[in-house]
Coordinates of C-alpha atoms (C1' of nucleotides) in Angstrom, one line a residue:
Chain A
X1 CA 101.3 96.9 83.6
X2 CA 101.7 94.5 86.6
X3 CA 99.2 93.0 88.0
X4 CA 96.8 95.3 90.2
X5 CA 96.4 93.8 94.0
X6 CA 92.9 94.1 94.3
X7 CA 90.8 96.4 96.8
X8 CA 88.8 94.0 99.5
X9 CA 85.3 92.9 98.8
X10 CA 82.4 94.5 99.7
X11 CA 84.2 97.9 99.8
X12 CA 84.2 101.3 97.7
X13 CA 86.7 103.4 96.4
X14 CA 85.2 106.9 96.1
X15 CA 86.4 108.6 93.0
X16 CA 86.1 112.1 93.2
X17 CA 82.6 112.3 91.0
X18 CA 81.2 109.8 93.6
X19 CA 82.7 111.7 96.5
X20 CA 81.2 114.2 95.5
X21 CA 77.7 112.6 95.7
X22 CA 78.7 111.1 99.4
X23 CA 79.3 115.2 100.3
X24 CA 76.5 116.3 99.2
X25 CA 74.0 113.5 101.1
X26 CA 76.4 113.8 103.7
X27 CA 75.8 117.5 103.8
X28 CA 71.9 117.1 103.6
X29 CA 72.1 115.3 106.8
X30 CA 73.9 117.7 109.0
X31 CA 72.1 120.6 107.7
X32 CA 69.2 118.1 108.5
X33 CA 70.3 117.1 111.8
X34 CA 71.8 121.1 113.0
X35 CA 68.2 122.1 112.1
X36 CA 66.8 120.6 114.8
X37 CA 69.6 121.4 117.5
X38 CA 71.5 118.0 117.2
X39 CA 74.8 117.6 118.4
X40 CA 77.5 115.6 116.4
X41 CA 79.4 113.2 118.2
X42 CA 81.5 110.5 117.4
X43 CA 82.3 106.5 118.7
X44 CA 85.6 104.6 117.8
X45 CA 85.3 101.9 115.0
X46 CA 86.6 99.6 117.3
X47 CA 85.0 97.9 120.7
X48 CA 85.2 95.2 122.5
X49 CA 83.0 92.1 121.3
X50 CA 81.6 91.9 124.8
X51 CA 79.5 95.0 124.4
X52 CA 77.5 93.7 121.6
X53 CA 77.2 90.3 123.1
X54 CA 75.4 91.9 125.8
X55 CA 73.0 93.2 123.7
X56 CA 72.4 92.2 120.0
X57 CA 71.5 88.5 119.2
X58 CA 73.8 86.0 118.3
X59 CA 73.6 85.9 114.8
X60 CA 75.5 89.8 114.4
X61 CA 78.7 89.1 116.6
X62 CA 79.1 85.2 115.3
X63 CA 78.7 85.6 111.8
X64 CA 77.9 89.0 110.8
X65 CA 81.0 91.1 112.3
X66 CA 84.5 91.6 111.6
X67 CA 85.9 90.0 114.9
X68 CA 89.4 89.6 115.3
X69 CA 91.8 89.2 118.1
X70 CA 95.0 91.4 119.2
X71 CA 98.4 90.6 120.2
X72 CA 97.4 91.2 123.7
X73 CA 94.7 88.3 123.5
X74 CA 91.8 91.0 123.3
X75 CA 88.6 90.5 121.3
X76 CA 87.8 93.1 119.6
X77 CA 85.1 93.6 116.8
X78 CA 85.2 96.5 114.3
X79 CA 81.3 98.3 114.9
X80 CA 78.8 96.7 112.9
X81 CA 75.7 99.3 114.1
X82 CA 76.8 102.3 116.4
X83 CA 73.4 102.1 119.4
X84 CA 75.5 100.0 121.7
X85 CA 78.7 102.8 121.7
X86 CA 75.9 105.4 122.1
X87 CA 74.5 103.3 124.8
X88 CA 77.9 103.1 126.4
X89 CA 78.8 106.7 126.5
X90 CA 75.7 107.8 127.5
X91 CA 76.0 105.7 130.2
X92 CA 79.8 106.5 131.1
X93 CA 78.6 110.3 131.3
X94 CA 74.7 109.6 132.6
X95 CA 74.5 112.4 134.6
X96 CA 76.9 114.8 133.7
X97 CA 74.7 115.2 130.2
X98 CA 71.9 117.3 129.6
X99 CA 68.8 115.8 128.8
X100 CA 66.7 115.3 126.7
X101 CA 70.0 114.4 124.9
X102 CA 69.9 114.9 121.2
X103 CA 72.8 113.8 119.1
X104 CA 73.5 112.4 115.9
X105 CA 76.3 111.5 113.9
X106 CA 78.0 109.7 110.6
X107 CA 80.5 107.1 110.0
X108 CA 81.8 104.0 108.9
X109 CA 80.5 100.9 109.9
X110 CA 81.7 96.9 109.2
X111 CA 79.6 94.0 108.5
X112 CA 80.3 90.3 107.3
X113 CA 77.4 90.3 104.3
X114 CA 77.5 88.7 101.4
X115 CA 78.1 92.0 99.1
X116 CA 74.9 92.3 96.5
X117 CA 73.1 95.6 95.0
X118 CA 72.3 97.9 97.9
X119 CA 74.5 95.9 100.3
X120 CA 78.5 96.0 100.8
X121 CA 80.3 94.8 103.7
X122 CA 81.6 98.8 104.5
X123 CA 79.1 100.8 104.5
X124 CA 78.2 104.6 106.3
X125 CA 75.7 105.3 108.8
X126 CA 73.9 107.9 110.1
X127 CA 72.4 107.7 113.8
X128 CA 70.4 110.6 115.0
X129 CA 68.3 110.1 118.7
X130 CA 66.4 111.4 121.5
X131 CA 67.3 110.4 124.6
X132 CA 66.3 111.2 128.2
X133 CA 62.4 111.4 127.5
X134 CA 59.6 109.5 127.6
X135 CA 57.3 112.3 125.6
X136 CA 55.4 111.4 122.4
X137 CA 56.7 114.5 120.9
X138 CA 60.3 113.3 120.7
X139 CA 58.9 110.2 118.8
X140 CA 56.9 112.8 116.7
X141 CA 60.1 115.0 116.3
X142 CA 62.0 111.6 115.1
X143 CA 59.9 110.9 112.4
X144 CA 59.7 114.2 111.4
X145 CA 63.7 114.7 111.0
X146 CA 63.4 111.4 108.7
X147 CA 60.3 112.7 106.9
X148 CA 62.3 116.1 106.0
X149 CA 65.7 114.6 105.4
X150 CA 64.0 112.6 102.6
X151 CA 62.1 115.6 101.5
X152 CA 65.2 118.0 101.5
X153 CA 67.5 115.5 99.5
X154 CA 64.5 115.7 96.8
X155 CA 62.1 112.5 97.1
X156 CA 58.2 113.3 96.5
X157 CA 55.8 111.8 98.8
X158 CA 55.3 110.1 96.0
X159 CA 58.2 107.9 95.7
X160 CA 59.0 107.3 99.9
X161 CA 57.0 106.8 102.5
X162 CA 57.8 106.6 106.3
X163 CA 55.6 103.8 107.5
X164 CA 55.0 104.1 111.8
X165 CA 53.8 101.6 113.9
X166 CA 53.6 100.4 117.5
X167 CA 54.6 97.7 119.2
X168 CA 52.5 98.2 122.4
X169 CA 49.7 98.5 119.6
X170 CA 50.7 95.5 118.1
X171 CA 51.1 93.5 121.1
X172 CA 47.6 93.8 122.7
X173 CA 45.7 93.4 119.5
X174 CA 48.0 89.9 119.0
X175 CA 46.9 89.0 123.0
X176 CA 43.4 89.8 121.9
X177 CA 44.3 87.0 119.2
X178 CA 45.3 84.7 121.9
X179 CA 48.7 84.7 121.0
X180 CA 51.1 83.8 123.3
X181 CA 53.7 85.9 124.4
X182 CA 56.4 83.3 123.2
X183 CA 55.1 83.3 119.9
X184 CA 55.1 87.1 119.3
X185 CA 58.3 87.5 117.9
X186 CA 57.7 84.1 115.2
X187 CA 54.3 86.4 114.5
X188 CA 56.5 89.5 114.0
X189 CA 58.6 87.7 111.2
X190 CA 55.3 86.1 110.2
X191 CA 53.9 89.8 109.6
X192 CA 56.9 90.7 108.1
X193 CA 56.5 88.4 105.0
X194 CA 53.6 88.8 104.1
X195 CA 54.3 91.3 101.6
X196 CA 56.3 88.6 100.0
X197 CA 54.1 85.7 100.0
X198 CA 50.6 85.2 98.4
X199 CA 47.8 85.2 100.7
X200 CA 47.4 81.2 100.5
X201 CA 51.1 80.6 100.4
X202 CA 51.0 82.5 103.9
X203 CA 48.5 81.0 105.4
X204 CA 50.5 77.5 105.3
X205 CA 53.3 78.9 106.3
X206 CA 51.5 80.9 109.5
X207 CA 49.4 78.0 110.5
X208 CA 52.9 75.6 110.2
X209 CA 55.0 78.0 112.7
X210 CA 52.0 77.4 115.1
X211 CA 49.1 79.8 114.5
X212 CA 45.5 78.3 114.8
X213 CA 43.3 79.0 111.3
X214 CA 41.6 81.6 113.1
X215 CA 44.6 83.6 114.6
X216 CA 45.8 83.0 111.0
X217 CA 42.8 84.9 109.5
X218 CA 42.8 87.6 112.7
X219 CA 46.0 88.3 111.4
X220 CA 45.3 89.3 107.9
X221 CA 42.5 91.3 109.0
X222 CA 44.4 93.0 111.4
X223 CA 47.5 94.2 109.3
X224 CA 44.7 95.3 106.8
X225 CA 43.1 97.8 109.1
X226 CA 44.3 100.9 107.7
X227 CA 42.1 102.3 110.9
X228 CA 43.8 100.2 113.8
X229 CA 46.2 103.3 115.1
X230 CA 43.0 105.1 116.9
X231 CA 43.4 102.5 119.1
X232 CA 46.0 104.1 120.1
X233 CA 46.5 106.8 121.9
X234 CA 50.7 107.2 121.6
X235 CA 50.1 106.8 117.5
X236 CA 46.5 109.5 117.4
X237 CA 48.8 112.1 119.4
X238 CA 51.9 111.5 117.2
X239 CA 50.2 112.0 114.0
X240 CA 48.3 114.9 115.4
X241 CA 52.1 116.2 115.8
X242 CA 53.1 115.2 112.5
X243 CA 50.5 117.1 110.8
X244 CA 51.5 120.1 112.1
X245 CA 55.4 119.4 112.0
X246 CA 54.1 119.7 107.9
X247 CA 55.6 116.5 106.9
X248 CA 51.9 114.2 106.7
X249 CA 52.1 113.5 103.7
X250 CA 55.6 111.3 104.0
X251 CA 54.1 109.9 107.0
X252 CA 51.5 107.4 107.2
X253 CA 50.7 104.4 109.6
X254 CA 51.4 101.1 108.5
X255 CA 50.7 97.7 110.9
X256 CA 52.8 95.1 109.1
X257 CA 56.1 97.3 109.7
X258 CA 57.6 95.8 113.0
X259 CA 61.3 96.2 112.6
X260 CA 63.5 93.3 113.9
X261 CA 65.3 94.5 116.9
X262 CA 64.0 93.1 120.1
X263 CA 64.3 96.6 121.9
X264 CA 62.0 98.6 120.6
X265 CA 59.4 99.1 123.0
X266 CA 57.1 101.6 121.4
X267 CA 57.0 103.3 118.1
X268 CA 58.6 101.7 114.8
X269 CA 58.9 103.2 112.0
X270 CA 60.6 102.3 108.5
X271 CA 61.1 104.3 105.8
X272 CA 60.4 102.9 102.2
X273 CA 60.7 103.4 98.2
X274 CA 56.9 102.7 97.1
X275 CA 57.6 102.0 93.4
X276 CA 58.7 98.6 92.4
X277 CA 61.4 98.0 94.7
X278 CA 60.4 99.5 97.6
X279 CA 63.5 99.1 99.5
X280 CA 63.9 100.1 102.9
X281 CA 66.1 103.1 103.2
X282 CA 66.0 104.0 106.9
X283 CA 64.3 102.5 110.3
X284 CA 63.9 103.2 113.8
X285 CA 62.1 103.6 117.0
X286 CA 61.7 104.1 120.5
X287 CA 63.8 102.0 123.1
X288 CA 63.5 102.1 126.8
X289 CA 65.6 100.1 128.5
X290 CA 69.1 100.4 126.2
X291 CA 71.7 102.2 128.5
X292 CA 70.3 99.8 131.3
X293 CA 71.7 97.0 128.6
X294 CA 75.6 98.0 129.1
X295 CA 75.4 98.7 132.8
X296 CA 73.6 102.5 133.4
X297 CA 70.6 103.5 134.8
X298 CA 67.6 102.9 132.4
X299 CA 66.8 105.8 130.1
X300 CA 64.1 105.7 127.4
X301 CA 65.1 107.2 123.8
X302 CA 64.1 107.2 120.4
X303 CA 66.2 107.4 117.4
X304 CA 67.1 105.9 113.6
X305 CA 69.5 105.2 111.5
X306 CA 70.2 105.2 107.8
X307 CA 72.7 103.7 105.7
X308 CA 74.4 105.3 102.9
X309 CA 74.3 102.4 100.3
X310 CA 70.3 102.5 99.2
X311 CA 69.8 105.7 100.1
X312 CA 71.8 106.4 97.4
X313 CA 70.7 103.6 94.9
X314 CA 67.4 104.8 95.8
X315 CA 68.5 108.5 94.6
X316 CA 69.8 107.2 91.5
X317 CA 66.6 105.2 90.5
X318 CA 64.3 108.7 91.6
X319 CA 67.4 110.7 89.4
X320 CA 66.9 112.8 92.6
X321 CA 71.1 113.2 91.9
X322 CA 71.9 117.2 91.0
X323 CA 74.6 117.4 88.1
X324 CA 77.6 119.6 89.0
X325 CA 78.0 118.4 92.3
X326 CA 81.9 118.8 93.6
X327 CA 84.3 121.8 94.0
X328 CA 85.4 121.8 90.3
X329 CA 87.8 124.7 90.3
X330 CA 86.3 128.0 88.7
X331 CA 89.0 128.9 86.4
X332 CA 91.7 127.5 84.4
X333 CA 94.8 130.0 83.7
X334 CA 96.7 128.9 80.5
X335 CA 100.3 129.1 79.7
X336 CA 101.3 130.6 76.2
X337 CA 104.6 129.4 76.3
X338 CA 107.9 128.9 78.4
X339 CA 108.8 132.7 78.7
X340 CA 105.4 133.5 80.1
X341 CA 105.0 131.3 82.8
X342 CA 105.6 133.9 85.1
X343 CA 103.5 135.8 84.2
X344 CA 100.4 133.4 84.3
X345 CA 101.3 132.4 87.7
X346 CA 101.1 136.1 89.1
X347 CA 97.6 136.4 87.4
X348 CA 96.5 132.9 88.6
X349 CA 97.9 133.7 92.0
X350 CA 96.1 137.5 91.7
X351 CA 92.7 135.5 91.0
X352 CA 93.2 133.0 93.8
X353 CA 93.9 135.1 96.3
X354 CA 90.5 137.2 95.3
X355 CA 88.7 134.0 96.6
X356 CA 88.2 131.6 92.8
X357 CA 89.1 128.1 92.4
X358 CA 91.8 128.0 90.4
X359 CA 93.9 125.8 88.3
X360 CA 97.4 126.4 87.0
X361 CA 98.5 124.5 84.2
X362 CA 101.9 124.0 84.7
X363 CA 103.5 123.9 81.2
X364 CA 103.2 125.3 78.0
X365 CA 101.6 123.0 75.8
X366 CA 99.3 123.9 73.5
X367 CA 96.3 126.0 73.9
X368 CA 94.0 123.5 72.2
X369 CA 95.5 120.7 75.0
X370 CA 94.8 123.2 77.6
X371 CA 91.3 124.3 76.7
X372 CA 90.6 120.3 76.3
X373 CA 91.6 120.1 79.8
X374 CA 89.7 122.2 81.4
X375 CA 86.7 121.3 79.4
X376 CA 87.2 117.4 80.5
X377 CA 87.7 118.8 84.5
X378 CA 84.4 120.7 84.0
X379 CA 86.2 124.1 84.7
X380 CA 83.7 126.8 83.2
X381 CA 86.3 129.6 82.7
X382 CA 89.6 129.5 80.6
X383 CA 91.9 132.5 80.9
X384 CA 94.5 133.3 78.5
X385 CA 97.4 135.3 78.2
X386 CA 99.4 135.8 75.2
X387 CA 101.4 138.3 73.7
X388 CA 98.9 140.4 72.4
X389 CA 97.2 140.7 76.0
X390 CA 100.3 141.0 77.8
X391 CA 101.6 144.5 74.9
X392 CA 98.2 145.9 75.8
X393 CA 97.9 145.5 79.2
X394 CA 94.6 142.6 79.1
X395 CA 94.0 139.3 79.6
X396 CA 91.3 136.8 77.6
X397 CA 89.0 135.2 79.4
X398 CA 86.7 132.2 77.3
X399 CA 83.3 130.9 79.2
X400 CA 83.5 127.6 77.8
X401 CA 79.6 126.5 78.6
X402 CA 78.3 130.0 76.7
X403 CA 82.0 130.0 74.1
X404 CA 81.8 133.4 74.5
X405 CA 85.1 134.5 75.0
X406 CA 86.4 139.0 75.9
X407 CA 89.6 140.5 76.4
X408 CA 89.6 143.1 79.1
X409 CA 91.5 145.2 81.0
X410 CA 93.5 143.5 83.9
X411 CA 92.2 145.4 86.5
X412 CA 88.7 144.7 84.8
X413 CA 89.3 140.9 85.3
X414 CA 87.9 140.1 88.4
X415 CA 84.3 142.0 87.3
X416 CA 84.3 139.7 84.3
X417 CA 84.6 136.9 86.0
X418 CA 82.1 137.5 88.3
X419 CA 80.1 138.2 85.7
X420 CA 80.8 135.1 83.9
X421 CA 80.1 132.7 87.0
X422 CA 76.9 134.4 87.6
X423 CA 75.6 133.4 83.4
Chain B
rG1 C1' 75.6 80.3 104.7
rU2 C1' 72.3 78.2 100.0
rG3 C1' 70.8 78.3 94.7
rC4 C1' 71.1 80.4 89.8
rC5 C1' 73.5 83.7 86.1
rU6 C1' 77.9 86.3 84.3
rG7 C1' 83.5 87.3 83.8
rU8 C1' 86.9 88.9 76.4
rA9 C1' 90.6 96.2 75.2
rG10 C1' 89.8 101.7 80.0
rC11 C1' 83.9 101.2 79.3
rU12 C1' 79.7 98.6 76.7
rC13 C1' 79.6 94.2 74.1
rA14 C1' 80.6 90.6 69.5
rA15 C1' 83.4 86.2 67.9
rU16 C1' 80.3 77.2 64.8
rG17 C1' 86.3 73.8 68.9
rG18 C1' 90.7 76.0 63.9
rU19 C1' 95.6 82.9 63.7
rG20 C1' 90.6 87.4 69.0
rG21 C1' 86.9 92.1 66.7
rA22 C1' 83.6 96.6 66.8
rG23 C1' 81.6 101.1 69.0
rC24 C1' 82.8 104.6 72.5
rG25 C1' 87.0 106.4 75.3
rC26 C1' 92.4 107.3 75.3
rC27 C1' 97.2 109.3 72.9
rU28 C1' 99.5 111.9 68.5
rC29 C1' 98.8 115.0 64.2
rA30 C1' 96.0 118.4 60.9
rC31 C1' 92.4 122.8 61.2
rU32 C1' 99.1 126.7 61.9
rG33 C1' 97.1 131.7 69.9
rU34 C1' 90.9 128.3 71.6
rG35 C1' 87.7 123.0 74.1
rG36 C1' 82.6 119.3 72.5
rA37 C1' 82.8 118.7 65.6
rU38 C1' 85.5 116.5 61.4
rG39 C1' 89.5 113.8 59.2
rA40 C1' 94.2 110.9 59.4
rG41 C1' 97.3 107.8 62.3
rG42 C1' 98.4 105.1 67.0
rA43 C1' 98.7 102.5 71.7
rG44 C1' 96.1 99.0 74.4
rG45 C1' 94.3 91.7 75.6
rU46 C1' 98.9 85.3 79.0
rC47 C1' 90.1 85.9 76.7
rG48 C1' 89.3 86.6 85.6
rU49 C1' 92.9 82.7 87.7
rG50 C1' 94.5 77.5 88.0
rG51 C1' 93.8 72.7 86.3
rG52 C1' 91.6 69.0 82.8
rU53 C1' 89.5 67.1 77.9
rU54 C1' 91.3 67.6 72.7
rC55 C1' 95.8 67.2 67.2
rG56 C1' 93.9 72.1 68.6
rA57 C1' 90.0 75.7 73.8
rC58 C1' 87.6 82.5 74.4
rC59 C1' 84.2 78.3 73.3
rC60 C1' 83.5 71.9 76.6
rC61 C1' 84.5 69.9 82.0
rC62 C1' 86.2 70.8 87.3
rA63 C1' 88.0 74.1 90.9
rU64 C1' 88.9 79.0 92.5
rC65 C1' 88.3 84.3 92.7
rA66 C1' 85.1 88.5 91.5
rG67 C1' 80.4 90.6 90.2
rG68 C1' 74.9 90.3 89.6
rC69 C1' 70.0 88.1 91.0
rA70 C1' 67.0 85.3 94.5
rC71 C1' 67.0 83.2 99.4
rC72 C1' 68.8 83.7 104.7
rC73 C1' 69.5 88.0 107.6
rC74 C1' 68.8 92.8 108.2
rA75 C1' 71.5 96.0 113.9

RNA sequence: GUGCCUGUAGCUCAAUGGUGGAGCGCCUCACUGUGGAUGAGGAGGUCGUGGGUUCGACCCCCAUCAGGCACCCCA
């Protein structure tokens, strides 16, 4: 066999069992996203760089997207996150759309990683937001999409968690700290590791990137008050809501989850895995000032995105997977030999056009190779038709899962089967 | 972008510097209209790639590519 030229790294191929997995999460989010009166929409996978530029740091156009140039001199960079579009054709359209706005959608998105568990450098996301209001209950309804998508697809509240925070929170009890506004985002990262450093480790490194001991010690204090979101009043109403939205007991406040976009204005949130690797399977918040970004009129939203990678490495590891996913055709129809391959294909024909999967073998080789076919394929029905069946006016039809295996009538052969797909 | 680890049959992995193997899978056959079992055969490898050291390299050295892990980053 020659050589094979390889497929480009950090990408996929989706053989059919795993596209089958993709369909199914896929499917979990629109029923997900429907439910609440979403709209799909869709951007292109191409923009101009000039649209993150005006909005993302430096760090995800320079080294973190697929930028290339055209024959025509253009740069254009292939999406690496999908706001910005949204941005844009929210503002292209800003008042010809109805608001409060709520779309979502799913696709194919492009950045420059290097490609490790969880990560690859094509990846799927889904973005789902609230746009056009400034009301706690679209934050509330947010979190509660994310709270049910990750109930629906089968995690207990055991196993993920959406942790919600505040930046306005956050930023006043830091000011109470004396920190200065220049310093914030530093304390943000500084918050942000914490889980990964030991206490004293920490504190060295806080106090190094500028913190006095105290604000050092106000810190930990702070990020350890399970209590702090009475203080405010955006985070008491939007658990109030969450409660009786029904999904509390995925939700739960957490002050070291910050998120490190710069827009965020309001509420964070970040969904995690609490066993062992508690990875982060989806994040988001509320923005205010994005379409003003790419040239509309400001208009606050609130929204998330998840990518399809840990999500479903996080399914795996919860074995939150169903088995039999996939539209594995219903019934296989066997051919007994050359002179009856007519025949077959009438009754194969007769069965597909009564609404079954079905698959045709298209030659006559043994019965044993056929049954091992359909078998391997995962096709639960095997019909045969022989001699015998055809002199008596019958067909055979095997169930390969219970073996049990009935000759009937032809124009009984449709009931059987029904009968057989239903044990 | 940085560091560490790993690349041997389709898959999972063996093999003191001295002619590359196993299990599973795959194909064929038997059980003579019927799948998972059993038995008997069979195919399949320039040991990731390219250099180097050596009488001789899967094994040692260098580079490169790919994968994994930890950083960095996380839109």
């Amino acid at each position: 066999m020659a050589e094979i030229i390889r497929s480009v790294k950090g990408t996929r191929d989706f053989y059919p069992e795993n596209m089958a997995v993709r369909r199914w999460i896929f499917d979990k989010i629109r029923e997900i996203s429907t439910l609440f009166g979403y709209e799909e929409y869709e951007g292109p996978c191409l923009e101009f760089i000039d649209l993150y530029a005006a909005k993302s740091g430096e760090e995800l156009v320079k080294e973190q997207a697929f930028v290339f140039s055209t024959p025509g001199d253009d740069l254009l960079t292939l999406r690496p996150e999908l706001t910005p579009t949204l941005a844009r054709m929210v503002a292209q359209q800003q008042y010809n759309l109805v608001y409060p706005l709520r779309w979502w959608s799913i696709g194919p998105f492009w950045r420059y990683e290097k490609p490790q568990r969880g990560r690859t450098r094509e990846f799927y996301q889904w973005n789902i937001d609230l746009i056009g209001t400034k009301a706690i209950a679209a934050d509330a309804e947010i979190v509660t999409i994310a709270a049910m998508f990750l109930k629906e697809i089968g995690f207990s509240p055991e196993q993920v968690r959406v942790y919600v925070n505040n930046r306005r929170l956050m930023d006043r009890a830091f000011s109470e700290l004396s920190i200065q506004n220049e310093l914030k985002p530093t304390v943000f990262r500084m918050v942000d590791r914490m889980e990964k450093m030991r206490v004293n480790e920490w504190h060295v490194y806080a106090t190094d990137g500028g913190l006095s001991k105290e604000q050092a010690d106000g810190l930990l204090k702070l990020v350890e008050n399970d209590l702090l979101w009475h203080d405010s009043p955006e985070l008491v109403e939007l658990f109030k809501l969450i409660e009786i939205y029904g999904v509390a007991d995925y939700v739960e406040f957490n002050p070291k989850v910050f998120r490190g976009l710069d827009y965020y204005t309001g509420t964070v949130f970040e969904a995690f895995e609490t066993g062992g690797k508690s990875r982060s399977i989806l994040g988001g918040g509320r923005y205010d000032n994005l379409v003003a970004a790419v040239g509309g009129d400001p208009l606050p939203g609130v929204g998330f995105a998840m990518g399809d990678v840990v999500i479903e490495l996080a399914l795996r590891d919860a074995e939150a997977i169903p088995e039999g996913l996939g539209d594995q055709a219903q019934v296989l129809v066997t051919v007994f030999d050359d002179e009856r391959v007519s025949e077959s294909l009438r009754l194969a024909t007769e069965i597909r056009n009564a609404g079954y999967r079905v698959v045709f073998y298209p030659e006559a080789d043994k019965l044993g190779k056929q049954f091992r076919f359909a078998d391997k394929l995962g096709i639960p029905i095997v019909v045969v038709l022989g001699p015998d069946e055809i002199e008596t006016g019958s067909v055979a039809l095997k169930h390969l899962k219970t073996r049990e295996q009935v000759t009937v009538k032809r124009e009984m052969l449709l009931d059987q089967l029904g009968k057989f797909l239903l044990s």
